[in-house]
CSV table of C-alpha atoms in Angstrom, one decimal:
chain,number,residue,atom,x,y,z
G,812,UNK,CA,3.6,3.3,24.8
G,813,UNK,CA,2.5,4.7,21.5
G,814,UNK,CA,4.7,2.6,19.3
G,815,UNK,CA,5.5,-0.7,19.6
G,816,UNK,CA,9.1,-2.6,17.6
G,817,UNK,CA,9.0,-6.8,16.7
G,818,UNK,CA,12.5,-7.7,15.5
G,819,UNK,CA,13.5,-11.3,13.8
G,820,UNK,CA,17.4,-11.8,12.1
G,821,UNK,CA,17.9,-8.8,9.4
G,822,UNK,CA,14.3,-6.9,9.7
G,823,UNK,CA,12.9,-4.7,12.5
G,824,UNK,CA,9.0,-3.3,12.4
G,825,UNK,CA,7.8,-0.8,14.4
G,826,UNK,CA,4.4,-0.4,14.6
G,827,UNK,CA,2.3,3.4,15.7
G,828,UNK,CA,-0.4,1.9,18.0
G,829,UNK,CA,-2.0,5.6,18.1
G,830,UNK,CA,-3.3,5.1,14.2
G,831,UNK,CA,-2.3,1.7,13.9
G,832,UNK,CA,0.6,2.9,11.3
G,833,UNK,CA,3.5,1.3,10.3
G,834,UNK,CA,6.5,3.6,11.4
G,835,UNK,CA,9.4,1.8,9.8
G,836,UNK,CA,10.4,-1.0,8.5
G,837,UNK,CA,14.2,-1.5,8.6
G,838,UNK,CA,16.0,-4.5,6.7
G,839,UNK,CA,19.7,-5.7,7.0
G,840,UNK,CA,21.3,-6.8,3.5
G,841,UNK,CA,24.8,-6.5,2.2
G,842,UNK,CA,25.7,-4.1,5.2
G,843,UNK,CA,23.3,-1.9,4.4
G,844,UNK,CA,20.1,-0.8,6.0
G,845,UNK,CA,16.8,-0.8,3.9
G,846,UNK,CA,13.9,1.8,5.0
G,847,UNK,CA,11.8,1.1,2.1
G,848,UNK,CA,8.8,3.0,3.7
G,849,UNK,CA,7.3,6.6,3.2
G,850,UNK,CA,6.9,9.2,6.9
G,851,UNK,CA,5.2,12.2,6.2
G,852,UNK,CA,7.6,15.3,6.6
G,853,UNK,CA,4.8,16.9,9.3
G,854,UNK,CA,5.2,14.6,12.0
G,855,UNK,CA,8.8,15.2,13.7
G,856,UNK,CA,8.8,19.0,12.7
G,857,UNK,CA,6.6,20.0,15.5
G,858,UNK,CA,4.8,22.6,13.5
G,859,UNK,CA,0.9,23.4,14.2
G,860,UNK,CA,-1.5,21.4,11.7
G,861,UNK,CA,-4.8,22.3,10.6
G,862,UNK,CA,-7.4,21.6,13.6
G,863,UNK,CA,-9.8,19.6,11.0
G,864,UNK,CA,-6.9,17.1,10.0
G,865,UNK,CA,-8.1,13.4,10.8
G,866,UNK,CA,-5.8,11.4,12.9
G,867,UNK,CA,-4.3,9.1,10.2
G,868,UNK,CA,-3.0,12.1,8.0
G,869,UNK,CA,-1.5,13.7,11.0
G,870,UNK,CA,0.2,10.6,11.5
G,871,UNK,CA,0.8,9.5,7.9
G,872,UNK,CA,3.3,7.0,7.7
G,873,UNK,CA,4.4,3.5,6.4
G,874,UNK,CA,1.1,1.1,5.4
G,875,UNK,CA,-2.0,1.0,7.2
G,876,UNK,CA,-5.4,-0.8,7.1
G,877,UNK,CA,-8.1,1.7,5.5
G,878,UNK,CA,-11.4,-0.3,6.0
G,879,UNK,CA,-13.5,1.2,4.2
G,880,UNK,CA,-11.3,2.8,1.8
G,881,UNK,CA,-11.8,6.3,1.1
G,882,UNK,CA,-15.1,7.8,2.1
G,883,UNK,CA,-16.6,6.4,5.8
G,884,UNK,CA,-20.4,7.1,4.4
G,885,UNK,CA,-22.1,4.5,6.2
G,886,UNK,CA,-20.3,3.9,9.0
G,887,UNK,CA,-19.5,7.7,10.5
G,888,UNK,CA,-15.7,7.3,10.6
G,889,UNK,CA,-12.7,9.6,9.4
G,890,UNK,CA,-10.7,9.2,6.0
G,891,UNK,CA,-10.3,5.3,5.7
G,892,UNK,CA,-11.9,4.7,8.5
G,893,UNK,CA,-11.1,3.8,12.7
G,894,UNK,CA,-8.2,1.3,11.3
G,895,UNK,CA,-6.1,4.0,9.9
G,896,UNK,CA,-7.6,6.6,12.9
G,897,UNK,CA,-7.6,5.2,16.0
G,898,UNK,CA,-5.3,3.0,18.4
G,899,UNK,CA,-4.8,-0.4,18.8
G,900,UNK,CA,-3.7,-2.6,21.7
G,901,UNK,CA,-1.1,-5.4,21.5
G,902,UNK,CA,-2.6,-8.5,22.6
G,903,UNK,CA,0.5,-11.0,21.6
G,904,UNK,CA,3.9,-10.9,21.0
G,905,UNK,CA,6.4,-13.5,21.1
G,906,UNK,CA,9.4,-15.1,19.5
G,907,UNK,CA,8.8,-18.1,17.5
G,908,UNK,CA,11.0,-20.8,16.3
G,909,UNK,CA,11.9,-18.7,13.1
G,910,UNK,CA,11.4,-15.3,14.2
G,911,UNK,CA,8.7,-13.1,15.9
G,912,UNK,CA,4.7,-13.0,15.8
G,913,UNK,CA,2.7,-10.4,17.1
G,914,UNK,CA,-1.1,-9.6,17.3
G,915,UNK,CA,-2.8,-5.8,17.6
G,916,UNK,CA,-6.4,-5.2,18.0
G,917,UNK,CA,-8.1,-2.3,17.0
G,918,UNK,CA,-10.3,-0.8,20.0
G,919,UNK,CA,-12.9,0.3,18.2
G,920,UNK,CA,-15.0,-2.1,15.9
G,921,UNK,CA,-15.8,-1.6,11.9
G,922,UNK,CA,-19.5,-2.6,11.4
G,923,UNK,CA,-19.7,-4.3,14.2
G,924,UNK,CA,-16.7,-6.5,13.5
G,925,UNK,CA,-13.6,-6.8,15.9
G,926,UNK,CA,-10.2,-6.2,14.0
G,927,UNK,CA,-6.7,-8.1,14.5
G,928,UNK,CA,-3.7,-7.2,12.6
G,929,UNK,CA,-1.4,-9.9,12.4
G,930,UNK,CA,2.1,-9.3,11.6
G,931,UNK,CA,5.0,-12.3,11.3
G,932,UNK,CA,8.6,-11.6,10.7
G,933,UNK,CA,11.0,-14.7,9.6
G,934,UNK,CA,14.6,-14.7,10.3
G,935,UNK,CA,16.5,-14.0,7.2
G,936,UNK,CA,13.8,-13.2,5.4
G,937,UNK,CA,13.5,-9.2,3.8
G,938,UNK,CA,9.3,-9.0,4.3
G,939,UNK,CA,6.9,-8.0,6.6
G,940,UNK,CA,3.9,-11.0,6.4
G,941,UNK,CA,0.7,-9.0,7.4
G,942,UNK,CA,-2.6,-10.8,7.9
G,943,UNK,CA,-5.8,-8.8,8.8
G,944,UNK,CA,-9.1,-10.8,10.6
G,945,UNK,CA,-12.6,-8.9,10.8
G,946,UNK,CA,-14.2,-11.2,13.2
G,947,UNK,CA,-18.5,-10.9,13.5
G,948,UNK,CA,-19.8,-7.8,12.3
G,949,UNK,CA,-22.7,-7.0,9.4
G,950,UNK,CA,-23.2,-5.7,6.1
G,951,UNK,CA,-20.0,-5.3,3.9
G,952,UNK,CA,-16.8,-3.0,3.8
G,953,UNK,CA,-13.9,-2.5,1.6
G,954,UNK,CA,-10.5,-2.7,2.8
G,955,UNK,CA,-6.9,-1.8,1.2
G,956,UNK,CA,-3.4,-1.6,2.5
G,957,UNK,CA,-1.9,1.8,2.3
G,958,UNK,CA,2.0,1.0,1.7
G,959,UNK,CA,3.6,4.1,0.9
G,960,UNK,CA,7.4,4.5,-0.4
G,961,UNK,CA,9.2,8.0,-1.0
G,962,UNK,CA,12.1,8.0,-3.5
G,963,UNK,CA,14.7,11.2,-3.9
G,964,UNK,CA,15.5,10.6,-7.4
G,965,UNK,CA,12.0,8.6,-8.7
G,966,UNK,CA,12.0,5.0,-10.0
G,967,UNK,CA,11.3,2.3,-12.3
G,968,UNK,CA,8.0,-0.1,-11.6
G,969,UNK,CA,7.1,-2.8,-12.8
G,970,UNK,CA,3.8,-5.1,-12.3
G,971,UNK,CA,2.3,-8.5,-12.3
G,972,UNK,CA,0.0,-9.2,-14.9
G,973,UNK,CA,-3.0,-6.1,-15.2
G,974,UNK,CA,-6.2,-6.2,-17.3
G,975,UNK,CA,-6.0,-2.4,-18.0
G,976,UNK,CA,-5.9,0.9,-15.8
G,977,UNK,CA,-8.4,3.7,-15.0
G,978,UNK,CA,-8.5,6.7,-13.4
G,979,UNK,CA,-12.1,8.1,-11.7
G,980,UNK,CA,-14.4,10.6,-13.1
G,981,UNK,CA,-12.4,13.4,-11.3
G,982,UNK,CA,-9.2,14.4,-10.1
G,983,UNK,CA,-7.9,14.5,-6.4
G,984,UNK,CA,-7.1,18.0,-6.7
G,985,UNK,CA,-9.4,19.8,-9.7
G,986,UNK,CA,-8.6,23.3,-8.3
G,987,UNK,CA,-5.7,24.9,-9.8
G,988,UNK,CA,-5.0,27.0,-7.1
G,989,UNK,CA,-4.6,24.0,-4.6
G,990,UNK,CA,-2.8,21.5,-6.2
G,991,UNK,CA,-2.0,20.2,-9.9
G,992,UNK,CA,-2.0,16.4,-11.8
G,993,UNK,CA,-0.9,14.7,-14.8
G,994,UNK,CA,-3.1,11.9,-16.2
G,995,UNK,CA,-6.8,12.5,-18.0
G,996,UNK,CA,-9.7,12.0,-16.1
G,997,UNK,CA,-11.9,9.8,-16.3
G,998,UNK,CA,-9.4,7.7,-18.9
G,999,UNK,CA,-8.2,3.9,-19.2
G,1000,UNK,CA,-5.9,1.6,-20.8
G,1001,UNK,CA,-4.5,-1.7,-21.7
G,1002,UNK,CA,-0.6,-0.2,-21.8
G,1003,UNK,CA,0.7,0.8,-18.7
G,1004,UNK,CA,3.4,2.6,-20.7
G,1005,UNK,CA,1.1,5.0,-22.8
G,1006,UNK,CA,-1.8,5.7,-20.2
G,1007,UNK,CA,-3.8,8.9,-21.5
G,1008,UNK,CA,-2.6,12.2,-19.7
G,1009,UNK,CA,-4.2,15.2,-19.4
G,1010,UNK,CA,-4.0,18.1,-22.2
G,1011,UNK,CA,-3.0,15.3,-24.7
G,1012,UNK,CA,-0.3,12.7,-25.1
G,1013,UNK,CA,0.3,9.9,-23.0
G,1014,UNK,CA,2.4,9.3,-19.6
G,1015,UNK,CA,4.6,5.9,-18.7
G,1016,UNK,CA,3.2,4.9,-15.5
G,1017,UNK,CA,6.3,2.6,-15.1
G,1018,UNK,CA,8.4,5.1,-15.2
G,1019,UNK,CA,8.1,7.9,-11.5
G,1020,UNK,CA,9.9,10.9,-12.6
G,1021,UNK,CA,10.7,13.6,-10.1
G,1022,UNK,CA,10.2,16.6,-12.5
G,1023,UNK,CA,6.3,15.4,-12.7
G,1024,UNK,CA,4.5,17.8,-10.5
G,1025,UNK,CA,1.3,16.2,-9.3
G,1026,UNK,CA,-1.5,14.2,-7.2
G,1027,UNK,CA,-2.9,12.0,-9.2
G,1028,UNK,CA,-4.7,8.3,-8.5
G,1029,UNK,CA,-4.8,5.4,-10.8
G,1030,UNK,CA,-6.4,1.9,-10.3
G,1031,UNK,CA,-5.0,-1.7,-11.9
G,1032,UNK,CA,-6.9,-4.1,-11.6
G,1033,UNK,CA,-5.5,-7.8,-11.6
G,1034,UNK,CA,-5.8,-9.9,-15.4
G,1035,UNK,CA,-6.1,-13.8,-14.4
G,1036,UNK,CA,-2.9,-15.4,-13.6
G,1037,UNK,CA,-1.8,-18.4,-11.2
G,1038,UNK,CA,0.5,-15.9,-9.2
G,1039,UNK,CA,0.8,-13.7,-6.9
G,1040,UNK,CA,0.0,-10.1,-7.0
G,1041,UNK,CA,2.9,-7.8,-7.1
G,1042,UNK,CA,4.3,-4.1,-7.2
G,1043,UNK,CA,8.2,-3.7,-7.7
G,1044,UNK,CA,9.6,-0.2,-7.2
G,1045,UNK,CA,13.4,0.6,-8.5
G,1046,UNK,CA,14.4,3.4,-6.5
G,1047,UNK,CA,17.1,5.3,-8.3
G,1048,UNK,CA,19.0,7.2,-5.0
G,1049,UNK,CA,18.3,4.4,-2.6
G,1050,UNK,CA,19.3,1.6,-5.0
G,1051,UNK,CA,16.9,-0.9,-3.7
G,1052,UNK,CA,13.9,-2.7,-4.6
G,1053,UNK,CA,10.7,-2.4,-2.8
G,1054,UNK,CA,8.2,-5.3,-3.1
G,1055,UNK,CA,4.6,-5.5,-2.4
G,1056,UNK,CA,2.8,-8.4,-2.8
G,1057,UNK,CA,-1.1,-9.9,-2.9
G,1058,UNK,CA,-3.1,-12.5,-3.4
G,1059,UNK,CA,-5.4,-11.3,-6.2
G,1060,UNK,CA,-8.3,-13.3,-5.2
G,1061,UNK,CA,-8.6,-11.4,-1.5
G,1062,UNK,CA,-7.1,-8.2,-3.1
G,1063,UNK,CA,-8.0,-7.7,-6.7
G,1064,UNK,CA,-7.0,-4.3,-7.2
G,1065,UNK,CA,-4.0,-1.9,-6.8
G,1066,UNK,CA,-4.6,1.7,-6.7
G,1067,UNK,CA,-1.4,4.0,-7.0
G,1068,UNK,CA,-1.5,7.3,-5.7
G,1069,UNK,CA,1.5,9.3,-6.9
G,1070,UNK,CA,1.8,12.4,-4.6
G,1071,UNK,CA,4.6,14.6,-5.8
G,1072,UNK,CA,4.7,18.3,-4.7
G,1073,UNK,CA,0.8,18.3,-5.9
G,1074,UNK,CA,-1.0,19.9,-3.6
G,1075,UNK,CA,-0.3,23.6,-2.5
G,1076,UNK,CA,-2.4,23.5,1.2
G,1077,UNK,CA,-1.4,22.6,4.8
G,1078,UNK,CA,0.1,20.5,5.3
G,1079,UNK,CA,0.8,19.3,1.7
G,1080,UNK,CA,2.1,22.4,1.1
G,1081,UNK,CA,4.0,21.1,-2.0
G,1082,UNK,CA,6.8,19.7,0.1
G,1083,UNK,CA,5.3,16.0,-0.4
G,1084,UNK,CA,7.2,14.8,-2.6
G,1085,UNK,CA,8.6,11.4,-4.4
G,1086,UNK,CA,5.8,9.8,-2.4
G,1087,UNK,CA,3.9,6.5,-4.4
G,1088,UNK,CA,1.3,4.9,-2.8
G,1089,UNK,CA,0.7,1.2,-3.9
G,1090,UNK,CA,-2.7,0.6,-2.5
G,1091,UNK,CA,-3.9,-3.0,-2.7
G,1092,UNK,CA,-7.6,-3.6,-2.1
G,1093,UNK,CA,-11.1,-4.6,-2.8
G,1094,UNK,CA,-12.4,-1.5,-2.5
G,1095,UNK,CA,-14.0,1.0,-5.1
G,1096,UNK,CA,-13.9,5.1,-4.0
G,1097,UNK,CA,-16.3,5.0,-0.3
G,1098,UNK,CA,-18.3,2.9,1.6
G,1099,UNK,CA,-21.0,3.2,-0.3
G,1100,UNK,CA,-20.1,3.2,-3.3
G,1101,UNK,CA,-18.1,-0.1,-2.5
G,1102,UNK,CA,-20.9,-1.9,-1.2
G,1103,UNK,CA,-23.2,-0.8,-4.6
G,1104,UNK,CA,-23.2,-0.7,-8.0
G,1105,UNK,CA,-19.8,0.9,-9.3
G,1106,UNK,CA,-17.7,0.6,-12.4
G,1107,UNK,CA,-15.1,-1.8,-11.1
G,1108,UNK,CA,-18.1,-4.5,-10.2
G,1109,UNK,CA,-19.6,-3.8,-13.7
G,1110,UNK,CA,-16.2,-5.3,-14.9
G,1111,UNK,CA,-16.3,-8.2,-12.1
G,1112,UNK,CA,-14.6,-7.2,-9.8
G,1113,UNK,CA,-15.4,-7.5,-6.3
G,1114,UNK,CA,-15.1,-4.4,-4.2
G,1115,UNK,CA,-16.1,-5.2,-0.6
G,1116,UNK,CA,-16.0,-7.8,2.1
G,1117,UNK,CA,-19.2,-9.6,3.4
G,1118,UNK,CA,-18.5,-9.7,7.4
G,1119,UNK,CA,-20.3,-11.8,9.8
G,1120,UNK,CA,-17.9,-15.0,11.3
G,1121,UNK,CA,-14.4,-14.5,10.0
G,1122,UNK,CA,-12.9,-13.0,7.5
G,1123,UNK,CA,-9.4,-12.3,6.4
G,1124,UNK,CA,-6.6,-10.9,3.8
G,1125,UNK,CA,-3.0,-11.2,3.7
G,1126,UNK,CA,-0.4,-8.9,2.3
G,1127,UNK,CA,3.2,-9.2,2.3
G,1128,UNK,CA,6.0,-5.3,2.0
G,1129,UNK,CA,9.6,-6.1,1.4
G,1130,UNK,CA,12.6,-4.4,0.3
G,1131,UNK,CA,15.9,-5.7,-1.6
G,1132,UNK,CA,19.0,-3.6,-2.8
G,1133,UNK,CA,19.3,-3.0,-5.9
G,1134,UNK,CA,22.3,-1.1,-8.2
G,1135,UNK,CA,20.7,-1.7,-11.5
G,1136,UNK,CA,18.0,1.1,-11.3
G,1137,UNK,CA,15.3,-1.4,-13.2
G,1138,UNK,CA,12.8,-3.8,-11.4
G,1139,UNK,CA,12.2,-7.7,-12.2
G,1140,UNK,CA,10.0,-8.4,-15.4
G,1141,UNK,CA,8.6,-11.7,-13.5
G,1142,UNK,CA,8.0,-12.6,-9.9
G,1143,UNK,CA,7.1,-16.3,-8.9
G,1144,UNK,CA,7.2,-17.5,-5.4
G,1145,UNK,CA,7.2,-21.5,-4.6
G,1146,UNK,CA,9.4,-24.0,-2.4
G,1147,UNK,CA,10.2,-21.6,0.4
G,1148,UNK,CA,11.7,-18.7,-2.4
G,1149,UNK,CA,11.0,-16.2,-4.5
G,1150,UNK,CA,12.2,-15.8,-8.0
G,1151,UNK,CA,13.2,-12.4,-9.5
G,1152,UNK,CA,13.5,-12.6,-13.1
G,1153,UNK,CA,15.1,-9.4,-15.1
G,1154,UNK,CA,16.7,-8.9,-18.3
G,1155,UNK,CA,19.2,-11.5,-18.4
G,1156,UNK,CA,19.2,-11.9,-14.5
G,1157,UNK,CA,17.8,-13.9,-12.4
G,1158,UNK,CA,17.7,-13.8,-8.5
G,1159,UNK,CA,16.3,-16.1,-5.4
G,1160,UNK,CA,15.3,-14.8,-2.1
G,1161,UNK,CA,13.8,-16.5,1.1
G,1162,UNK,CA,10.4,-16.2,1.2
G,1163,UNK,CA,7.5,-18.1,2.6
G,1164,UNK,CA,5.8,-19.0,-0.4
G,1165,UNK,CA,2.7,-20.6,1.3
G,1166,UNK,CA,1.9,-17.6,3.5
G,1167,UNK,CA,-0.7,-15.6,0.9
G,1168,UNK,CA,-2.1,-18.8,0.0
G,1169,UNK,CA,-2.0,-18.3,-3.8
G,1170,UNK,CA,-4.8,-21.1,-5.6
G,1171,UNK,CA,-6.5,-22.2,-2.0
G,1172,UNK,CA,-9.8,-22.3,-1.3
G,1173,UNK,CA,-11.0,-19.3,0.2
């Protein structure tokens, strides 16, 4: 069995257990069906892949668990490490009074810590609840979901609050004769809409445009609010709204990855395209940069787990439609809801407001 599907009323989630990938999420609404998650074009076209390709790119798909994030330079490890590489078992799944639960465990450990992915479904309700438990272990490791949405005809984002935005020292792809980006490197700012790009000028990193060639890789990190964390992505041709939410004291940063028809190589080969990544971690770029000094912990922010007894995140991916082509200005979650807020518009959807246990003790 190399995936596995959990199904509560109006959402389905089906799960790789070869890379520990999520495959689809599907949601009911309005007669329609929501698929608010990226699959890489590579993986149902039965072509030959590079030999040197690690597991969790030939499989790229959905949201995954990259723990570390990045480099696996302590730990020897692919890309992102065993999490996002190698299989996982199911070792529960069952209906509950309001929907499904079900429990994966990776086979492999991460420091010496055992791994459980958690995932809860809720009838009615348009999210995915993920929780992830490191259980014993040693030393520290980052960790970040890996949600990834595609869009045909780009979209409009919108954020909760951020402190600034800043790219690394570096671009993914430097090398004009592999791949091409967008925004100046290393650069940072305040205004989402006017972030630095490269040869001059600035970009609107609300605003995903189609026509923008490029791989490029951003990190926002959280201001101090009493809220949740949260991404919300417009997508023009779909017309729905894909959500992606946080607590910001597990998870203080969100790293966006915009890979559109950037890189030129197998098996890139510019036919990525429309894809955003909306990467929410504690992680700087590696293991070991992570674990020591780096520029996000010069600002205060904490980029890696300490492991030993147990220790664990939550996340939340959900997906509404959406005609107006523009995302909420404010998100608030409380009483069993969430509250949408947009330009003259507001909208309430079930949600388990408890679940990411915004303002609790950790």
């Amino acid at each position: 069995m190399d995936t596995v599907t959990i199904k509560a009323k109006g959402i389905s989630v089906t799960l790789d257990l070869t890379v520990g990938h999520i495959a689809d999420i599907t949601v009911d609404s309005d007669g329609r069906q929501l698929k608010p998650l990226h699959r890489a074009p590579w993986i149902d076209a039965g072509e030959t892949l590079p030999p040197d390709l690690p597991q969790g790119t030939v499989r790229l798909s959905g949201d995954f668990l990259c723990a570390p994030f990045s480099a696996s330079d302590i730990e020897a490890a692919p890309l992102h490490g065993w999490p996002a590489n190698s299989a996982w078992d199911v070792t529960a799944s069952e209906a509950t009074s309001d929907g499904w639960r079900a429990v994966f465990r990776l086979r492999r450990t991460v420091m010496g810590a055992t791994v459980d992915k958690i995932f809860t479904l809720r009838n009615s309700h348009p999210f995915l609840y993920q929780e992830h438990v490191f259980s014993g272990g040693s030393g520290a490791v980052s960790a970040a979901h890996h949600p990834m949405a595609a869009m045909r005809d780009g979209g409009r984002l919108a954020f909760s609050p951020k402190r600034f935005a800043g790219t690394l020292d570096a671009p993914l792809e430097p090398d004009p004769a592999r791949g091409r980006f967008k925004l100046s490197y290393p650069a940072r700012s305040t205004d989402l809409t006017r972030f630095p790009a490269t040869g001059g000028g600035t970009l609107d990193l609300t605003d995903y445009r189609m026509e923008d060639e490029r791989e490029d890789f951003i990190t926002l990190v959280e201001a101090d609010h009493d809220g949740p964390g949260w991404t919300a992505l417009a997508r023009r041709a779909e017309q729905d709204l894909v959500l992606v939410l946080k607590n910001p004291a597990e998870l203080p940063v969100t790293m966006l990855w915009f890979s559109n028809g950037g890189r030129d190589y197998a098996p890139w080969s510019s036919r990525h395209r429309g894809v955003l990544g909306i990467e929410d971690g504690r992680a700087a770029i590696g293991h070991a940069a992570s674990i020591d000094d780096n520029w996000l912990k010069r600002e205060g922010v904490a980029t890696a787990f300490t492991l030993g007894g147990e220790v664990s995140f939550r996340h939340v991916i959900g997906t509404l439609p959406l005609a107006s082509g523009e995302p909420p200005r404010a998100i608030g979650t409380a009483s069993g809801h969430m509250h949408l807020t947009g330009d003259g518009s507001t909208r309430d959807v079930a949600f388990d407001s408890d679940f990411l246990r915004i303002g609790q003790p950790g």
